[in-house]
Amino acid sequence: MEQEKQIKIVEVSPRDGLQNEKEILPPEKKKELIESLCETGVDEIEVGSFVSPKAVPQMKDTDNLLLMINKKNGVKFSVLIPNMKGFERMMNIPESKRPEKIAVFTAASDTFNLKNINATVEDSFKIIKPVIEEAKKLKFEVRAYISTAFWCPFEGKVKPEKVIYVAEKLFELGVDEVSVGDTIGRASPKDVSELLSLLLKKISRDKIALHFHNTYGMAVLNSFISFRDFGIRTFDSSAGGLGGCPFAPGASGNVATEDLIFMFENSGVKTGVDFKKVMSAVLKLEIPLRSSLSKIQKIIE
Ligand code: HMG
Ligand code: MG
């Protein structure tokens, strides 16, 4: 019998990975990426976002893309939604092509949130409340992101108390899961331990995902610590280490899915994901990869 997976991977390359790429990719390329990612063993794929096309032009064709993709292997799809307008755009897609899950987003720092979505953290709760209510009524699963959960590019170190406040508020609003984001990839293992040891006193670890970016090369280590020391089992990652938020200066790519899988599998943690298939899926985009594994010519089995 196949050993049970110990880790759930939420593959965010089609959204977080591509949103920062200047060159707009044709939907056919994105379709190819997503369909190939469906073959890798990842549990979920965030396929795109319904944000303002003026803010993030790369994501303007998410509706078309969803119509084109042939979903495979029971992989769950999600999309990032900022407001009711985004939710309505998603609902215009025929039901059979809609994702099962949506993700709303806010942050733990006002300055970043204002740059990202033109709203303070408190105002963002008012904006996403109806989205969460509608989505739950229609039986969508709902994730919420908390950006700048460790460091803000404008305000510096963010206090864990603020993150806990935002997380509790999001669960009160009805979300199923919160993804805690190191938006600028600045968190150290100490920052991660400090936040998780406080956050998990209030919220079950099964409702928390971690979303690391890799600016300072800490993302794989932070993921390992979150799993080993705190029992976190859901991790967001991006094939090839692509990614970044256009509104967070200095932020680089997400933790690379292949690096994360290589680390977990070689530490005896079952992921169910084939890292070589992940790499070949993203290589087809012909965008330079940023993962550690992509720099190795021959991988020792
Ligand atoms: P705003 O300007 O305050 O919005 O932007 P508004 O409601 O005043 O509307 C202004 C215009 O945008 C109007 O059009 C609206 O119709 C339109 P106009 O009348 O000028 O022609 N509009 C929309 N169009 C399409 N879809 C929509 C939509 N909403 C309004 N949904 C808004 C507010 C949130 C829309 C904007 O700031 C925005 O789209 N921001 C997106 C930011 C973004 O995508 N950031 C990256 C994702 S977050 C991230 O990467 C972090 C994460 O990975 C976790 C981590 O790493 O920390 C998740
Ligand atoms: Mg991100």
mmCIF file of C-alpha atoms and ligand atoms in Angstrom:
data_model
loop_
_atom_site.group_PDB
_atom_site.id
_atom_site.type_symbol
_atom_site.label_atom_id
_atom_site.label_comp_id
_atom_site.label_asym_id
_atom_site.label_seq_id
_atom_site.Cartn_x
_atom_site.Cartn_y
_atom_site.Cartn_z
ATOM 1 C CA MET A 1 0.000 0.000 0.000
ATOM 2 C CA GLU A 2 1.227 3.467 -0.847
ATOM 3 C CA GLN A 3 2.506 5.336 2.209
ATOM 4 C CA GLU A 4 0.214 8.150 3.274
ATOM 5 C CA LYS A 5 1.226 11.704 2.386
ATOM 6 C CA GLN A 6 2.404 13.742 5.347
ATOM 7 C CA ILE A 7 2.471 17.092 3.574
ATOM 8 C CA LYS A 8 -0.027 18.932 1.395
ATOM 9 C CA ILE A 9 1.420 21.124 -1.349
ATOM 10 C CA VAL A 10 -0.486 24.119 -2.678
ATOM 11 C CA GLU A 11 1.187 24.933 -5.979
ATOM 12 C CA VAL A 12 0.999 28.681 -6.547
ATOM 13 C CA SER A 13 3.206 29.150 -9.614
ATOM 14 C CA PRO A 14 0.377 29.966 -12.051
ATOM 15 C CA ARG A 15 -0.708 32.845 -9.761
ATOM 16 C CA ASP A 16 2.048 34.006 -7.388
ATOM 17 C CA GLY A 17 4.732 32.690 -9.734
ATOM 18 C CA LEU A 18 3.556 34.435 -12.852
ATOM 19 C CA GLN A 19 1.983 37.635 -11.478
ATOM 20 C CA ASN A 20 5.400 39.257 -11.234
ATOM 21 C CA GLU A 21 6.541 38.305 -14.743
ATOM 22 C CA LYS A 22 6.632 41.355 -17.004
ATOM 23 C CA GLU A 23 6.070 39.462 -20.233
ATOM 24 C CA ILE A 24 2.424 38.419 -20.534
ATOM 25 C CA LEU A 25 2.214 34.709 -21.185
ATOM 26 C CA PRO A 26 -0.397 33.453 -23.653
ATOM 27 C CA PRO A 27 -3.164 31.428 -21.950
ATOM 28 C CA GLU A 28 -2.090 28.326 -23.925
ATOM 29 C CA LYS A 29 1.258 28.360 -22.061
ATOM 30 C CA LYS A 30 -0.473 28.731 -18.704
ATOM 31 C CA LYS A 31 -2.859 25.909 -19.608
ATOM 32 C CA GLU A 32 0.085 23.668 -20.464
ATOM 33 C CA LEU A 33 1.785 24.524 -17.158
ATOM 34 C CA ILE A 34 -1.325 23.842 -15.083
ATOM 35 C CA GLU A 35 -2.194 20.594 -16.857
ATOM 36 C CA SER A 36 1.410 19.391 -16.421
ATOM 37 C CA LEU A 37 1.315 20.377 -12.734
ATOM 38 C CA CYS A 38 -1.818 18.213 -12.365
ATOM 39 C CA GLU A 39 0.452 15.227 -13.164
ATOM 40 C CA THR A 40 3.037 15.946 -10.459
ATOM 41 C CA GLY A 41 1.128 14.856 -7.352
ATOM 42 C CA VAL A 42 0.448 18.326 -5.907
ATOM 43 C CA ASP A 43 -2.839 18.572 -4.002
ATOM 44 C CA GLU A 44 -3.955 22.034 -5.012
ATOM 45 C CA ILE A 45 -3.132 24.566 -7.710
ATOM 46 C CA GLU A 46 -3.846 28.284 -7.455
ATOM 47 C CA VAL A 47 -4.540 28.871 -11.116
ATOM 48 C CA GLY A 48 -4.836 32.650 -11.220
ATOM 49 C CA SER A 49 -6.492 35.720 -9.760
ATOM 50 C CA PHE A 50 -9.444 37.992 -10.406
ATOM 51 C CA VAL A 51 -7.750 41.207 -9.371
ATOM 52 C CA SER A 52 -7.811 44.448 -11.322
ATOM 53 C CA PRO A 53 -6.168 43.934 -14.736
ATOM 54 C CA LYS A 54 -4.675 47.400 -14.330
ATOM 55 C CA ALA A 55 -2.953 46.312 -11.117
ATOM 56 C CA VAL A 56 -1.712 42.946 -12.427
ATOM 57 C CA PRO A 57 -2.009 42.644 -16.223
ATOM 58 C CA GLN A 58 -0.576 39.103 -16.236
ATOM 59 C CA MET A 59 -3.740 37.822 -14.515
ATOM 60 C CA LYS A 60 -6.302 39.455 -16.766
ATOM 61 C CA ASP A 61 -7.117 36.237 -18.638
ATOM 62 C CA THR A 62 -7.893 33.988 -15.656
ATOM 63 C CA ASP A 63 -11.509 33.589 -16.854
ATOM 64 C CA ASN A 64 -10.402 32.329 -20.279
ATOM 65 C CA LEU A 65 -7.770 30.152 -18.763
ATOM 66 C CA LEU A 66 -10.273 28.363 -16.526
ATOM 67 C CA LEU A 67 -12.447 27.685 -19.576
ATOM 68 C CA MET A 68 -9.495 26.138 -21.403
ATOM 69 C CA ILE A 69 -7.975 23.893 -18.731
ATOM 70 C CA ASN A 70 -8.748 20.190 -18.619
ATOM 71 C CA LYS A 71 -8.630 19.340 -14.953
ATOM 72 C CA LYS A 72 -6.918 16.079 -14.071
ATOM 73 C CA ASN A 73 -6.248 13.677 -11.223
ATOM 74 C CA GLY A 74 -8.675 15.301 -8.776
ATOM 75 C CA VAL A 75 -6.334 18.218 -8.115
ATOM 76 C CA LYS A 76 -8.189 21.034 -6.370
ATOM 77 C CA PHE A 77 -8.159 24.443 -8.091
ATOM 78 C CA SER A 78 -8.331 27.796 -6.362
ATOM 79 C CA VAL A 79 -8.273 31.440 -7.434
ATOM 80 C CA LEU A 80 -7.301 34.637 -5.631
ATOM 81 C CA ILE A 81 -10.197 37.102 -5.224
ATOM 82 C CA PRO A 82 -9.832 40.640 -3.824
ATOM 83 C CA ASN A 83 -13.448 41.849 -3.698
ATOM 84 C CA MET A 84 -17.041 41.218 -4.842
ATOM 85 C CA LYS A 85 -16.208 42.368 -8.352
ATOM 86 C CA GLY A 86 -13.593 39.617 -8.572
ATOM 87 C CA PHE A 87 -16.041 37.093 -7.140
ATOM 88 C CA GLU A 88 -18.684 38.070 -9.710
ATOM 89 C CA ARG A 89 -16.151 37.659 -12.530
ATOM 90 C CA MET A 90 -15.417 34.157 -11.265
ATOM 91 C CA MET A 91 -19.117 33.329 -10.998
ATOM 92 C CA ASN A 92 -19.607 34.266 -14.667
ATOM 93 C CA ILE A 93 -17.662 31.162 -15.593
ATOM 94 C CA PRO A 94 -19.843 28.083 -16.219
ATOM 95 C CA GLU A 95 -20.140 26.023 -13.038
ATOM 96 C CA SER A 96 -18.294 23.008 -14.454
ATOM 97 C CA LYS A 97 -15.196 25.162 -15.038
ATOM 98 C CA ARG A 98 -15.182 27.048 -11.741
ATOM 99 C CA PRO A 99 -12.567 26.279 -9.085
ATOM 100 C CA GLU A 100 -13.654 24.572 -5.850
ATOM 101 C CA LYS A 101 -11.849 27.038 -3.688
ATOM 102 C CA ILE A 102 -11.257 30.778 -3.470
ATOM 103 C CA ALA A 103 -8.619 32.736 -1.602
ATOM 104 C CA VAL A 104 -9.203 36.208 -0.194
ATOM 105 C CA PHE A 105 -6.306 38.267 1.075
ATOM 106 C CA THR A 106 -5.244 40.885 3.536
ATOM 107 C CA ALA A 107 -2.097 41.640 5.514
ATOM 108 C CA ALA A 108 -0.740 42.255 8.989
ATOM 109 C CA SER A 109 0.540 45.732 8.093
ATOM 110 C CA ASP A 110 -1.477 48.688 6.858
ATOM 111 C CA THR A 111 1.197 50.264 4.668
ATOM 112 C CA PHE A 112 1.646 47.118 2.603
ATOM 113 C CA ASN A 113 -2.090 46.491 2.396
ATOM 114 C CA LEU A 114 -2.699 50.023 1.139
ATOM 115 C CA LYS A 115 -0.099 49.553 -1.613
ATOM 116 C CA ASN A 116 -1.415 46.099 -2.491
ATOM 117 C CA ILE A 117 -5.194 46.535 -2.374
ATOM 118 C CA ASN A 118 -5.720 50.207 -1.543
ATOM 119 C CA ALA A 119 -7.303 49.410 1.832
ATOM 120 C CA THR A 120 -6.170 49.303 5.449
ATOM 121 C CA VAL A 121 -6.327 45.972 7.232
ATOM 122 C CA GLU A 122 -9.565 46.979 9.021
ATOM 123 C CA ASP A 123 -11.153 48.185 5.769
ATOM 124 C CA SER A 124 -10.116 44.989 4.021
ATOM 125 C CA PHE A 125 -12.247 42.954 6.446
ATOM 126 C CA LYS A 126 -15.296 44.911 5.246
ATOM 127 C CA ILE A 127 -14.350 44.264 1.605
ATOM 128 C CA ILE A 128 -13.814 40.519 1.951
ATOM 129 C CA LYS A 129 -16.729 39.835 4.352
ATOM 130 C CA PRO A 130 -19.394 39.627 1.606
ATOM 131 C CA VAL A 131 -17.036 37.596 -0.580
ATOM 132 C CA ILE A 132 -16.560 35.024 2.183
ATOM 133 C CA GLU A 133 -20.305 34.944 2.938
ATOM 134 C CA GLU A 134 -21.305 34.443 -0.700
ATOM 135 C CA ALA A 135 -18.597 31.871 -1.278
ATOM 136 C CA LYS A 136 -19.582 29.840 1.786
ATOM 137 C CA LYS A 137 -23.267 30.014 0.816
ATOM 138 C CA LEU A 138 -22.321 28.549 -2.565
ATOM 139 C CA LYS A 139 -20.193 25.827 -0.925
ATOM 140 C CA PHE A 140 -16.775 27.062 -2.039
ATOM 141 C CA GLU A 141 -13.901 26.326 0.258
ATOM 142 C CA VAL A 142 -12.341 29.605 1.427
ATOM 143 C CA ARG A 143 -8.725 30.353 2.212
ATOM 144 C CA ALA A 144 -7.447 33.709 3.434
ATOM 145 C CA TYR A 145 -3.898 34.957 3.127
ATOM 146 C CA ILE A 146 -2.198 37.131 5.700
ATOM 147 C CA SER A 147 0.657 38.906 3.928
ATOM 148 C CA THR A 148 3.590 40.520 5.744
ATOM 149 C CA ALA A 149 3.041 38.149 8.663
ATOM 150 C CA PHE A 150 6.708 38.411 9.692
ATOM 151 C CA TRP A 151 8.178 41.487 8.031
ATOM 152 C CA CYS A 152 6.697 44.377 6.092
ATOM 153 C CA PRO A 153 8.790 46.066 3.364
ATOM 154 C CA PHE A 154 7.622 49.446 4.713
ATOM 155 C CA GLU A 155 7.055 48.969 8.452
ATOM 156 C CA GLY A 156 9.760 46.440 9.347
ATOM 157 C CA LYS A 157 9.211 43.608 11.838
ATOM 158 C CA VAL A 158 5.575 42.744 12.372
ATOM 159 C CA LYS A 159 4.417 41.756 15.855
ATOM 160 C CA PRO A 160 2.969 38.234 16.221
ATOM 161 C CA GLU A 161 0.041 39.749 18.175
ATOM 162 C CA LYS A 162 -1.039 41.592 15.034
ATOM 163 C CA VAL A 163 -0.958 38.407 12.959
ATOM 164 C CA ILE A 164 -2.949 36.539 15.612
ATOM 165 C CA TYR A 165 -5.522 39.339 15.678
ATOM 166 C CA VAL A 166 -5.910 39.212 11.867
ATOM 167 C CA ALA A 167 -6.071 35.403 11.806
ATOM 168 C CA GLU A 168 -8.767 35.274 14.495
ATOM 169 C CA LYS A 169 -10.758 37.923 12.679
ATOM 170 C CA LEU A 170 -10.545 35.940 9.411
ATOM 171 C CA PHE A 171 -11.821 32.772 11.096
ATOM 172 C CA GLU A 172 -14.644 34.805 12.678
ATOM 173 C CA LEU A 173 -15.541 35.922 9.150
ATOM 174 C CA GLY A 174 -15.848 32.254 8.195
ATOM 175 C CA VAL A 175 -12.723 31.226 6.293
ATOM 176 C CA ASP A 176 -11.669 27.572 6.403
ATOM 177 C CA GLU A 177 -7.917 28.067 6.285
ATOM 178 C CA VAL A 178 -5.386 30.848 6.769
ATOM 179 C CA SER A 179 -2.136 30.974 4.821
ATOM 180 C CA VAL A 180 0.522 32.879 6.725
ATOM 181 C CA GLY A 181 2.728 34.748 4.261
ATOM 182 C CA ASP A 182 6.350 35.786 4.470
ATOM 183 C CA THR A 183 5.720 38.143 1.581
ATOM 184 C CA ILE A 184 9.264 39.501 1.316
ATOM 185 C CA GLY A 185 11.059 36.268 2.216
ATOM 186 C CA ARG A 186 12.747 37.876 5.211
ATOM 187 C CA ALA A 187 11.678 35.575 8.059
ATOM 188 C CA SER A 188 14.340 33.697 9.990
ATOM 189 C CA PRO A 189 13.712 30.380 11.754
ATOM 190 C CA LYS A 190 13.552 32.407 14.988
ATOM 191 C CA ASP A 191 10.780 34.620 13.573
ATOM 192 C CA VAL A 192 8.870 31.548 12.423
ATOM 193 C CA SER A 193 9.185 29.788 15.787
ATOM 194 C CA GLU A 194 8.177 32.927 17.635
ATOM 195 C CA LEU A 195 5.008 33.426 15.588
ATOM 196 C CA LEU A 196 3.951 29.777 15.412
ATOM 197 C CA SER A 197 4.443 29.148 19.111
ATOM 198 C CA LEU A 198 1.957 31.965 19.838
ATOM 199 C CA LEU A 199 -0.427 31.495 16.904
ATOM 200 C CA LEU A 200 -0.938 27.778 17.523
ATOM 201 C CA LYS A 201 -2.097 28.490 21.066
ATOM 202 C CA LYS A 202 -5.133 30.135 19.478
ATOM 203 C CA ILE A 203 -5.655 28.317 16.190
ATOM 204 C CA SER A 204 -5.454 24.648 15.256
ATOM 205 C CA ARG A 205 -2.390 23.762 13.177
ATOM 206 C CA ASP A 206 -4.691 21.958 10.713
ATOM 207 C CA LYS A 207 -6.179 25.302 9.693
ATOM 208 C CA ILE A 208 -2.843 26.980 9.019
ATOM 209 C CA ALA A 209 -0.778 26.912 5.825
ATOM 210 C CA LEU A 210 2.614 28.531 5.445
ATOM 211 C CA HIS A 211 3.590 30.608 2.459
ATOM 212 C CA PHE A 212 7.288 31.317 2.304
ATOM 213 C CA HIS A 213 9.149 33.434 -0.195
ATOM 214 C CA ASN A 214 12.879 32.855 -0.512
ATOM 215 C CA THR A 215 14.643 36.222 -0.732
ATOM 216 C CA TYR A 216 17.165 35.382 2.001
ATOM 217 C CA GLY A 217 17.339 31.662 1.216
ATOM 218 C CA MET A 218 15.487 30.713 4.407
ATOM 219 C CA ALA A 219 12.299 29.284 2.901
ATOM 220 C CA VAL A 220 13.154 25.566 2.840
ATOM 221 C CA LEU A 221 14.554 25.725 6.359
ATOM 222 C CA ASN A 222 11.524 27.641 7.605
ATOM 223 C CA SER A 223 9.224 25.044 6.047
ATOM 224 C CA PHE A 224 11.121 22.226 7.732
ATOM 225 C CA ILE A 225 10.951 23.884 11.130
ATOM 226 C CA SER A 226 7.244 24.571 10.707
ATOM 227 C CA PHE A 227 6.656 20.878 10.010
ATOM 228 C CA ARG A 228 9.046 19.320 12.501
ATOM 229 C CA ASP A 229 8.595 21.637 15.456
ATOM 230 C CA PHE A 230 5.007 22.772 14.979
ATOM 231 C CA GLY A 231 3.292 20.044 12.945
ATOM 232 C CA ILE A 232 2.233 22.321 10.081
ATOM 233 C CA ARG A 233 1.289 20.177 7.108
ATOM 234 C CA THR A 234 0.202 22.563 4.346
ATOM 235 C CA PHE A 235 2.825 24.475 2.401
ATOM 236 C CA ASP A 236 2.483 26.845 -0.532
ATOM 237 C CA SER A 237 5.259 26.686 -3.093
ATOM 238 C CA SER A 238 5.957 27.603 -6.676
ATOM 239 C CA ALA A 239 7.533 25.425 -9.357
ATOM 240 C CA GLY A 240 10.923 26.784 -10.361
ATOM 241 C CA GLY A 241 10.894 29.235 -7.428
ATOM 242 C CA LEU A 242 9.041 31.743 -9.581
ATOM 243 C CA GLY A 243 7.083 34.425 -7.854
ATOM 244 C CA GLY A 244 6.790 37.645 -5.983
ATOM 245 C CA CYS A 245 4.325 40.358 -5.237
ATOM 246 C CA PRO A 246 4.566 43.395 -7.545
ATOM 247 C CA PHE A 247 3.615 45.601 -4.561
ATOM 248 C CA ALA A 248 6.325 44.351 -2.178
ATOM 249 C CA PRO A 249 9.647 45.917 -3.197
ATOM 250 C CA GLY A 250 12.610 43.566 -2.932
ATOM 251 C CA ALA A 251 10.507 40.413 -2.630
ATOM 252 C CA SER A 252 11.721 37.455 -4.639
ATOM 253 C CA GLY A 253 10.236 34.123 -5.628
ATOM 254 C CA ASN A 254 8.262 31.676 -3.548
ATOM 255 C CA VAL A 255 9.966 28.644 -2.097
ATOM 256 C CA ALA A 256 10.548 26.353 -5.077
ATOM 257 C CA THR A 257 8.290 23.293 -5.090
ATOM 258 C CA GLU A 258 11.126 21.061 -6.274
ATOM 259 C CA ASP A 259 13.467 22.242 -3.485
ATOM 260 C CA LEU A 260 10.763 21.748 -0.875
ATOM 261 C CA ILE A 261 9.897 18.262 -2.152
ATOM 262 C CA PHE A 262 13.559 17.251 -2.387
ATOM 263 C CA MET A 263 14.149 18.394 1.198
ATOM 264 C CA PHE A 264 11.061 16.675 2.638
ATOM 265 C CA GLU A 265 11.437 13.409 0.729
ATOM 266 C CA ASN A 266 15.141 13.162 1.603
ATOM 267 C CA SER A 267 14.236 13.782 5.246
ATOM 268 C CA GLY A 268 11.814 10.850 5.206
ATOM 269 C CA VAL A 269 8.656 12.946 4.886
ATOM 270 C CA LYS A 270 6.205 11.676 2.290
ATOM 271 C CA THR A 271 4.833 14.352 -0.052
ATOM 272 C CA GLY A 272 3.434 12.336 -2.956
ATOM 273 C CA VAL A 273 4.972 14.849 -5.380
ATOM 274 C CA ASP A 274 7.515 14.037 -8.094
ATOM 275 C CA PHE A 275 9.984 16.933 -8.107
ATOM 276 C CA LYS A 276 11.365 16.031 -11.537
ATOM 277 C CA LYS A 277 7.896 16.295 -13.052
ATOM 278 C CA VAL A 278 7.510 19.673 -11.323
ATOM 279 C CA MET A 279 10.709 20.883 -12.947
ATOM 280 C CA SER A 280 9.769 19.644 -16.390
ATOM 281 C CA ALA A 281 6.336 21.290 -16.075
ATOM 282 C CA VAL A 282 7.827 24.709 -15.370
ATOM 283 C CA LEU A 283 10.735 24.366 -17.832
ATOM 284 C CA LYS A 284 8.193 24.477 -20.652
ATOM 285 C CA LEU A 285 7.549 28.142 -19.790
ATOM 286 C CA GLU A 286 11.100 29.001 -20.853
ATOM 287 C CA ILE A 287 11.473 31.372 -17.901
ATOM 288 C CA PRO A 288 14.807 31.108 -16.012
ATOM 289 C CA LEU A 289 14.227 28.988 -12.895
ATOM 290 C CA ARG A 290 15.318 30.144 -9.455
ATOM 291 C CA SER A 291 15.303 26.885 -7.544
ATOM 292 C CA SER A 292 18.462 25.427 -6.025
ATOM 293 C CA LEU A 293 17.838 22.165 -7.875
ATOM 294 C CA SER A 294 17.711 23.932 -11.229
ATOM 295 C CA LYS A 295 21.372 24.877 -10.720
ATOM 296 C CA ILE A 296 22.461 21.261 -10.343
ATOM 297 C CA GLN A 297 23.410 19.518 -13.570
ATOM 298 C CA LYS A 298 23.039 15.990 -12.329
ATOM 299 C CA ILE A 299 20.838 15.148 -9.380
ATOM 300 C CA ILE A 300 22.159 12.233 -7.314
ATOM 301 C CA GLU A 301 19.265 9.821 -6.765
HETATM 302 P P1 HMG B 1 -9.110 50.107 -6.224
HETATM 303 O O1 HMG B 1 -8.564 51.022 -7.256
HETATM 304 O O2 HMG B 1 -9.165 50.570 -4.825
HETATM 305 O O3 HMG B 1 -10.547 49.547 -6.647
HETATM 306 O O4 HMG B 1 -8.293 48.742 -6.313
HETATM 307 P P2 HMG B 1 -11.908 50.227 -6.928
HETATM 308 O O5 HMG B 1 -12.943 49.348 -6.326
HETATM 309 O O6 HMG B 1 -11.876 51.678 -6.548
HETATM 310 O O7 HMG B 1 -11.999 50.132 -8.514
HETATM 311 C C1 HMG B 1 -11.121 50.803 -9.396
HETATM 312 C C2 HMG B 1 -11.226 50.204 -10.789
HETATM 313 O O8 HMG B 1 -10.819 48.842 -10.768
HETATM 314 C C3 HMG B 1 -12.652 50.197 -11.331
HETATM 315 O O9 HMG B 1 -12.552 50.268 -12.740
HETATM 316 C C4 HMG B 1 -13.128 48.809 -10.953
HETATM 317 O O10 HMG B 1 -14.175 48.341 -11.753
HETATM 318 C C5 HMG B 1 -11.879 47.992 -11.175
HETATM 319 P P3 HMG B 1 -12.716 51.649 -13.533
HETATM 320 O O11 HMG B 1 -14.079 52.150 -13.118
HETATM 321 O O12 HMG B 1 -11.595 52.544 -13.059
HETATM 322 O O13 HMG B 1 -12.588 51.239 -14.959
HETATM 323 N N1 HMG B 1 -11.862 46.764 -10.357
HETATM 324 C C6 HMG B 1 -11.706 45.533 -10.851
HETATM 325 N N2 HMG B 1 -11.545 45.079 -12.108
HETATM 326 C C7 HMG B 1 -11.449 43.745 -12.259
HETATM 327 N N3 HMG B 1 -11.473 42.867 -11.238
HETATM 328 C C8 HMG B 1 -11.625 43.291 -9.981
HETATM 329 C C9 HMG B 1 -11.760 44.680 -9.757
HETATM 330 N N4 HMG B 1 -11.910 45.415 -8.644
HETATM 331 C C10 HMG B 1 -11.973 46.687 -9.022
HETATM 332 N N5 HMG B 1 -11.658 42.406 -8.980
HETATM 333 C C11 HMG B 1 -8.091 46.373 -6.036
HETATM 334 C C12 HMG B 1 -8.539 47.680 -5.429
HETATM 335 C C13 HMG B 1 -8.069 45.346 -4.920
HETATM 336 C C14 HMG B 1 -9.070 45.970 -7.117
HETATM 337 C C15 HMG B 1 -6.690 46.555 -6.683
HETATM 338 O O14 HMG B 1 -5.849 47.219 -5.787
HETATM 339 C C16 HMG B 1 -6.082 45.242 -7.054
HETATM 340 O O15 HMG B 1 -6.560 44.548 -7.945
HETATM 341 N N6 HMG B 1 -5.022 44.843 -6.394
HETATM 342 C C17 HMG B 1 -4.437 43.545 -6.690
HETATM 343 C C18 HMG B 1 -3.210 43.356 -5.993
HETATM 344 C C19 HMG B 1 -2.614 42.007 -6.291
HETATM 345 O O16 HMG B 1 -3.083 41.223 -7.099
HETATM 346 N N7 HMG B 1 -1.523 41.753 -5.584
HETATM 347 C C20 HMG B 1 -0.840 40.496 -5.699
HETATM 348 C C21 HMG B 1 -1.572 39.390 -5.023
HETATM 349 S S1 HMG B 1 -1.360 39.364 -3.251
HETATM 350 C C22 HMG B 1 0.126 38.532 -3.036
HETATM 351 O O17 HMG B 1 0.838 38.262 -3.974
HETATM 352 C C23 HMG B 1 0.501 38.069 -1.652
HETATM 353 C C24 HMG B 1 0.286 36.551 -1.453
HETATM 354 O O18 HMG B 1 1.016 35.794 -2.387
HETATM 355 C C25 HMG B 1 0.701 36.143 -0.037
HETATM 356 C C26 HMG B 1 2.092 36.664 0.338
HETATM 357 O O19 HMG B 1 3.082 36.319 -0.354
HETATM 358 O O20 HMG B 1 2.150 37.408 1.303
HETATM 359 C C27 HMG B 1 -1.203 36.184 -1.606
HETATM 360 MG MG MG B 2 3.106 35.269 -2.180
#
